Amino acid sequence: MAKTSMKKMLEAGVHFGHRSRFWHPKMERYIYGTRNGVHIINLEKTLPMFNDVLNYASKTAAAGGSILFVGTKRAATDIIKEEAIRCGMPYVNHRWLGGMMTNYKTIKASIKRLKDLEFLAEENFTQFGKKEALMMTREMEKLERSLGGIKDLGGIP
């Protein structure tokens, strides 16, 4: 299956963690040290686990399963969206909404609202006034930003 090397991980900057004041004590064994207020992740411990996850993801995708791509940082949003669309997988690239996995019933209602608004937008909101159409357009843009990547998801991935 797919493999990656420590050299590739270093080139990608995987070893840079969060600021040293934002950390969880259970992650201490994976932290190599601190430099300029940023934790340095121990790649010797990370590499085998990363390869295990990579193999699992490859097997899941090959078996026809779905993998949810998540990247909410500004630098990653466009890449996450492009690659998820290229693979035909769901993605979250703006903000992780609470209950997205644990309360899917509520999220499903919001997805239904988004699809209804998209259907109305195809008709250019002709039966509504200017203000109502503007409010619906804004709501649709907000829902599209948060739920656009998972609107075709049938259930929890």
JSON list of C-alpha atoms in Angstrom, two decimals, residues 5-121:
[
{"chain": "A", "resi": 5, "resn": "SER", "atom": "CA", "xyz": [8.85, 8.85, 4.49]},
{"chain": "A", "resi": 6, "resn": "MET", "atom": "CA", "xyz": [10.15, 11.00, 7.30]},
{"chain": "A", "resi": 7, "resn": "LYS", "atom": "CA", "xyz": [11.87, 13.21, 4.72]},
{"chain": "A", "resi": 8, "resn": "LYS", "atom": "CA", "xyz": [8.56, 13.94, 2.98]},
{"chain": "A", "resi": 9, "resn": "MET", "atom": "CA", "xyz": [6.92, 14.72, 6.32]},
{"chain": "A", "resi": 10, "resn": "LEU", "atom": "CA", "xyz": [9.72, 17.14, 7.24]},
{"chain": "A", "resi": 11, "resn": "GLU", "atom": "CA", "xyz": [9.45, 18.88, 3.84]},
{"chain": "A", "resi": 12, "resn": "ALA", "atom": "CA", "xyz": [5.69, 19.25, 4.35]},
{"chain": "A", "resi": 13, "resn": "GLY", "atom": "CA", "xyz": [6.20, 20.76, 7.80]},
{"chain": "A", "resi": 14, "resn": "VAL", "atom": "CA", "xyz": [4.23, 18.05, 9.60]},
{"chain": "A", "resi": 15, "resn": "HIS", "atom": "CA", "xyz": [6.55, 18.30, 12.60]},
{"chain": "A", "resi": 16, "resn": "PHE", "atom": "CA", "xyz": [5.30, 21.78, 13.53]},
{"chain": "A", "resi": 17, "resn": "GLY", "atom": "CA", "xyz": [2.62, 21.55, 16.19]},
{"chain": "A", "resi": 18, "resn": "HIS", "atom": "CA", "xyz": [0.50, 24.11, 17.98]},
{"chain": "A", "resi": 19, "resn": "ARG", "atom": "CA", "xyz": [1.77, 26.87, 20.22]},
{"chain": "A", "resi": 20, "resn": "SER", "atom": "CA", "xyz": [3.27, 25.38, 23.36]},
{"chain": "A", "resi": 21, "resn": "ARG", "atom": "CA", "xyz": [0.61, 26.87, 25.62]},
{"chain": "A", "resi": 22, "resn": "PHE", "atom": "CA", "xyz": [-2.18, 25.08, 23.70]},
{"chain": "A", "resi": 23, "resn": "TRP", "atom": "CA", "xyz": [-1.65, 21.40, 24.28]},
{"chain": "A", "resi": 24, "resn": "HIS", "atom": "CA", "xyz": [-3.17, 18.35, 25.88]},
{"chain": "A", "resi": 25, "resn": "PRO", "atom": "CA", "xyz": [-1.13, 16.44, 28.47]},
{"chain": "A", "resi": 26, "resn": "LYS", "atom": "CA", "xyz": [-1.98, 13.08, 26.86]},
{"chain": "A", "resi": 27, "resn": "MET", "atom": "CA", "xyz": [-0.09, 14.19, 23.74]},
{"chain": "A", "resi": 28, "resn": "GLU", "atom": "CA", "xyz": [3.15, 14.66, 25.69]},
{"chain": "A", "resi": 29, "resn": "ARG", "atom": "CA", "xyz": [4.65, 11.37, 24.50]},
{"chain": "A", "resi": 30, "resn": "TYR", "atom": "CA", "xyz": [4.32, 12.52, 20.86]},
{"chain": "A", "resi": 31, "resn": "ILE", "atom": "CA", "xyz": [5.98, 15.90, 21.44]},
{"chain": "A", "resi": 32, "resn": "TYR", "atom": "CA", "xyz": [9.71, 15.97, 20.76]},
{"chain": "A", "resi": 33, "resn": "GLY", "atom": "CA", "xyz": [10.35, 19.41, 22.23]},
{"chain": "A", "resi": 34, "resn": "THR", "atom": "CA", "xyz": [9.56, 23.10, 22.01]},
{"chain": "A", "resi": 35, "resn": "ARG", "atom": "CA", "xyz": [11.14, 25.73, 19.78]},
{"chain": "A", "resi": 36, "resn": "ASN", "atom": "CA", "xyz": [10.17, 29.42, 19.63]},
{"chain": "A", "resi": 37, "resn": "GLY", "atom": "CA", "xyz": [6.98, 28.69, 21.55]},
{"chain": "A", "resi": 38, "resn": "VAL", "atom": "CA", "xyz": [5.85, 25.95, 19.12]},
{"chain": "A", "resi": 39, "resn": "HIS", "atom": "CA", "xyz": [5.79, 22.24, 19.89]},
{"chain": "A", "resi": 40, "resn": "ILE", "atom": "CA", "xyz": [7.84, 20.00, 17.62]},
{"chain": "A", "resi": 41, "resn": "ILE", "atom": "CA", "xyz": [6.13, 16.67, 16.96]},
{"chain": "A", "resi": 42, "resn": "ASN", "atom": "CA", "xyz": [8.18, 13.48, 17.20]},
{"chain": "A", "resi": 43, "resn": "LEU", "atom": "CA", "xyz": [8.06, 12.07, 13.66]},
{"chain": "A", "resi": 44, "resn": "GLU", "atom": "CA", "xyz": [9.62, 8.76, 14.71]},
{"chain": "A", "resi": 45, "resn": "LYS", "atom": "CA", "xyz": [6.41, 7.98, 16.60]},
{"chain": "A", "resi": 46, "resn": "THR", "atom": "CA", "xyz": [4.12, 9.70, 14.11]},
{"chain": "A", "resi": 47, "resn": "LEU", "atom": "CA", "xyz": [5.38, 8.01, 10.92]},
{"chain": "A", "resi": 48, "resn": "PRO", "atom": "CA", "xyz": [4.25, 4.41, 11.66]},
{"chain": "A", "resi": 49, "resn": "MET", "atom": "CA", "xyz": [0.82, 5.60, 12.79]},
{"chain": "A", "resi": 50, "resn": "PHE", "atom": "CA", "xyz": [0.49, 7.85, 9.76]},
{"chain": "A", "resi": 51, "resn": "ASN", "atom": "CA", "xyz": [1.27, 4.93, 7.44]},
{"chain": "A", "resi": 52, "resn": "ASP", "atom": "CA", "xyz": [-1.33, 2.78, 9.24]},
{"chain": "A", "resi": 53, "resn": "VAL", "atom": "CA", "xyz": [-3.96, 5.48, 8.75]},
{"chain": "A", "resi": 54, "resn": "LEU", "atom": "CA", "xyz": [-2.93, 5.91, 5.11]},
{"chain": "A", "resi": 55, "resn": "ASN", "atom": "CA", "xyz": [-3.34, 2.17, 4.48]},
{"chain": "A", "resi": 56, "resn": "TYR", "atom": "CA", "xyz": [-6.73, 2.14, 6.23]},
{"chain": "A", "resi": 57, "resn": "ALA", "atom": "CA", "xyz": [-7.94, 5.11, 4.18]},
{"chain": "A", "resi": 58, "resn": "SER", "atom": "CA", "xyz": [-6.75, 3.43, 0.96]},
{"chain": "A", "resi": 59, "resn": "LYS", "atom": "CA", "xyz": [-8.58, 0.21, 1.81]},
{"chain": "A", "resi": 60, "resn": "THR", "atom": "CA", "xyz": [-11.75, 2.10, 2.77]},
{"chain": "A", "resi": 61, "resn": "ALA", "atom": "CA", "xyz": [-11.76, 4.09, -0.46]},
{"chain": "A", "resi": 62, "resn": "ALA", "atom": "CA", "xyz": [-11.03, 0.98, -2.54]},
{"chain": "A", "resi": 63, "resn": "ALA", "atom": "CA", "xyz": [-13.96, -0.80, -0.88]},
{"chain": "A", "resi": 64, "resn": "GLY", "atom": "CA", "xyz": [-16.27, 2.06, -1.88]},
{"chain": "A", "resi": 65, "resn": "GLY", "atom": "CA", "xyz": [-16.52, 3.63, 1.57]},
{"chain": "A", "resi": 66, "resn": "SER", "atom": "CA", "xyz": [-16.69, 7.35, 2.20]},
{"chain": "A", "resi": 67, "resn": "ILE", "atom": "CA", "xyz": [-13.97, 9.40, 3.86]},
{"chain": "A", "resi": 68, "resn": "LEU", "atom": "CA", "xyz": [-14.79, 12.82, 5.28]},
{"chain": "A", "resi": 69, "resn": "PHE", "atom": "CA", "xyz": [-12.11, 15.40, 4.43]},
{"chain": "A", "resi": 70, "resn": "VAL", "atom": "CA", "xyz": [-11.78, 18.02, 7.19]},
{"chain": "A", "resi": 71, "resn": "GLY", "atom": "CA", "xyz": [-9.54, 21.09, 7.05]},
{"chain": "A", "resi": 72, "resn": "THR", "atom": "CA", "xyz": [-10.85, 24.29, 8.57]},
{"chain": "A", "resi": 73, "resn": "LYS", "atom": "CA", "xyz": [-7.71, 26.42, 8.54]},
{"chain": "A", "resi": 74, "resn": "ARG", "atom": "CA", "xyz": [-7.65, 29.17, 5.91]},
{"chain": "A", "resi": 75, "resn": "ALA", "atom": "CA", "xyz": [-4.55, 27.77, 4.22]},
{"chain": "A", "resi": 76, "resn": "ALA", "atom": "CA", "xyz": [-6.15, 24.35, 3.75]},
{"chain": "A", "resi": 77, "resn": "THR", "atom": "CA", "xyz": [-9.73, 25.24, 2.75]},
{"chain": "A", "resi": 78, "resn": "ASP", "atom": "CA", "xyz": [-9.22, 25.39, -1.02]},
{"chain": "A", "resi": 79, "resn": "ILE", "atom": "CA", "xyz": [-7.01, 22.29, -1.17]},
{"chain": "A", "resi": 80, "resn": "ILE", "atom": "CA", "xyz": [-9.44, 20.26, 0.94]},
{"chain": "A", "resi": 81, "resn": "LYS", "atom": "CA", "xyz": [-12.37, 21.25, -1.27]},
{"chain": "A", "resi": 82, "resn": "GLU", "atom": "CA", "xyz": [-10.53, 20.55, -4.56]},
{"chain": "A", "resi": 83, "resn": "GLU", "atom": "CA", "xyz": [-9.18, 17.16, -3.49]},
{"chain": "A", "resi": 84, "resn": "ALA", "atom": "CA", "xyz": [-12.44, 16.00, -1.93]},
{"chain": "A", "resi": 85, "resn": "ILE", "atom": "CA", "xyz": [-14.38, 16.96, -5.06]},
{"chain": "A", "resi": 86, "resn": "ARG", "atom": "CA", "xyz": [-11.75, 15.23, -7.22]},
{"chain": "A", "resi": 87, "resn": "CYS", "atom": "CA", "xyz": [-12.21, 12.03, -5.16]},
{"chain": "A", "resi": 88, "resn": "GLY", "atom": "CA", "xyz": [-15.98, 12.39, -4.96]},
{"chain": "A", "resi": 89, "resn": "MET", "atom": "CA", "xyz": [-15.89, 12.48, -1.16]},
{"chain": "A", "resi": 90, "resn": "PRO", "atom": "CA", "xyz": [-17.62, 14.75, 1.38]},
{"chain": "A", "resi": 91, "resn": "TYR", "atom": "CA", "xyz": [-15.70, 17.59, 2.99]},
{"chain": "A", "resi": 92, "resn": "VAL", "atom": "CA", "xyz": [-15.85, 20.25, 5.70]},
{"chain": "A", "resi": 93, "resn": "ASN", "atom": "CA", "xyz": [-13.62, 23.22, 4.94]},
{"chain": "A", "resi": 94, "resn": "HIS", "atom": "CA", "xyz": [-15.15, 26.15, 6.77]},
{"chain": "A", "resi": 95, "resn": "ARG", "atom": "CA", "xyz": [-16.32, 25.51, 10.31]},
{"chain": "A", "resi": 96, "resn": "TRP", "atom": "CA", "xyz": [-17.06, 22.26, 12.09]},
{"chain": "A", "resi": 97, "resn": "LEU", "atom": "CA", "xyz": [-20.62, 22.53, 13.33]},
{"chain": "A", "resi": 98, "resn": "GLY", "atom": "CA", "xyz": [-21.44, 21.00, 16.68]},
{"chain": "A", "resi": 99, "resn": "GLY", "atom": "CA", "xyz": [-23.37, 17.77, 16.32]},
{"chain": "A", "resi": 100, "resn": "MET", "atom": "CA", "xyz": [-22.22, 17.13, 12.77]},
{"chain": "A", "resi": 101, "resn": "MET", "atom": "CA", "xyz": [-21.53, 13.50, 13.70]},
{"chain": "A", "resi": 102, "resn": "THR", "atom": "CA", "xyz": [-23.45, 13.03, 16.93]},
{"chain": "A", "resi": 103, "resn": "ASN", "atom": "CA", "xyz": [-26.67, 14.88, 16.06]},
{"chain": "A", "resi": 104, "resn": "TYR", "atom": "CA", "xyz": [-26.98, 14.21, 12.36]},
{"chain": "A", "resi": 105, "resn": "LYS", "atom": "CA", "xyz": [-30.77, 14.49, 12.50]},
{"chain": "A", "resi": 106, "resn": "THR", "atom": "CA", "xyz": [-30.52, 18.25, 13.07]},
{"chain": "A", "resi": 107, "resn": "ILE", "atom": "CA", "xyz": [-27.77, 18.66, 10.47]},
{"chain": "A", "resi": 108, "resn": "LYS", "atom": "CA", "xyz": [-29.95, 16.75, 8.00]},
{"chain": "A", "resi": 109, "resn": "ALA", "atom": "CA", "xyz": [-32.74, 19.30, 8.53]},
{"chain": "A", "resi": 110, "resn": "SER", "atom": "CA", "xyz": [-30.30, 22.12, 7.70]},
{"chain": "A", "resi": 111, "resn": "ILE", "atom": "CA", "xyz": [-29.15, 20.24, 4.59]},
{"chain": "A", "resi": 112, "resn": "LYS", "atom": "CA", "xyz": [-32.80, 19.89, 3.52]},
{"chain": "A", "resi": 113, "resn": "ARG", "atom": "CA", "xyz": [-33.25, 23.66, 4.00]},
{"chain": "A", "resi": 114, "resn": "LEU", "atom": "CA", "xyz": [-30.15, 24.28, 1.85]},
{"chain": "A", "resi": 115, "resn": "LYS", "atom": "CA", "xyz": [-31.49, 22.06, -0.94]},
{"chain": "A", "resi": 116, "resn": "ASP", "atom": "CA", "xyz": [-34.89, 23.77, -0.77]},
{"chain": "A", "resi": 117, "resn": "LEU", "atom": "CA", "xyz": [-33.24, 27.18, -1.07]},
{"chain": "A", "resi": 118, "resn": "GLU", "atom": "CA", "xyz": [-31.14, 25.98, -4.01]},
{"chain": "A", "resi": 119, "resn": "PHE", "atom": "CA", "xyz": [-34.31, 24.77, -5.73]},
{"chain": "A", "resi": 120, "resn": "LEU", "atom": "CA", "xyz": [-35.94, 28.17, -5.19]},
{"chain": "A", "resi": 121, "resn": "ALA", "atom": "CA", "xyz": [-32.78, 29.92, -6.42]}
]
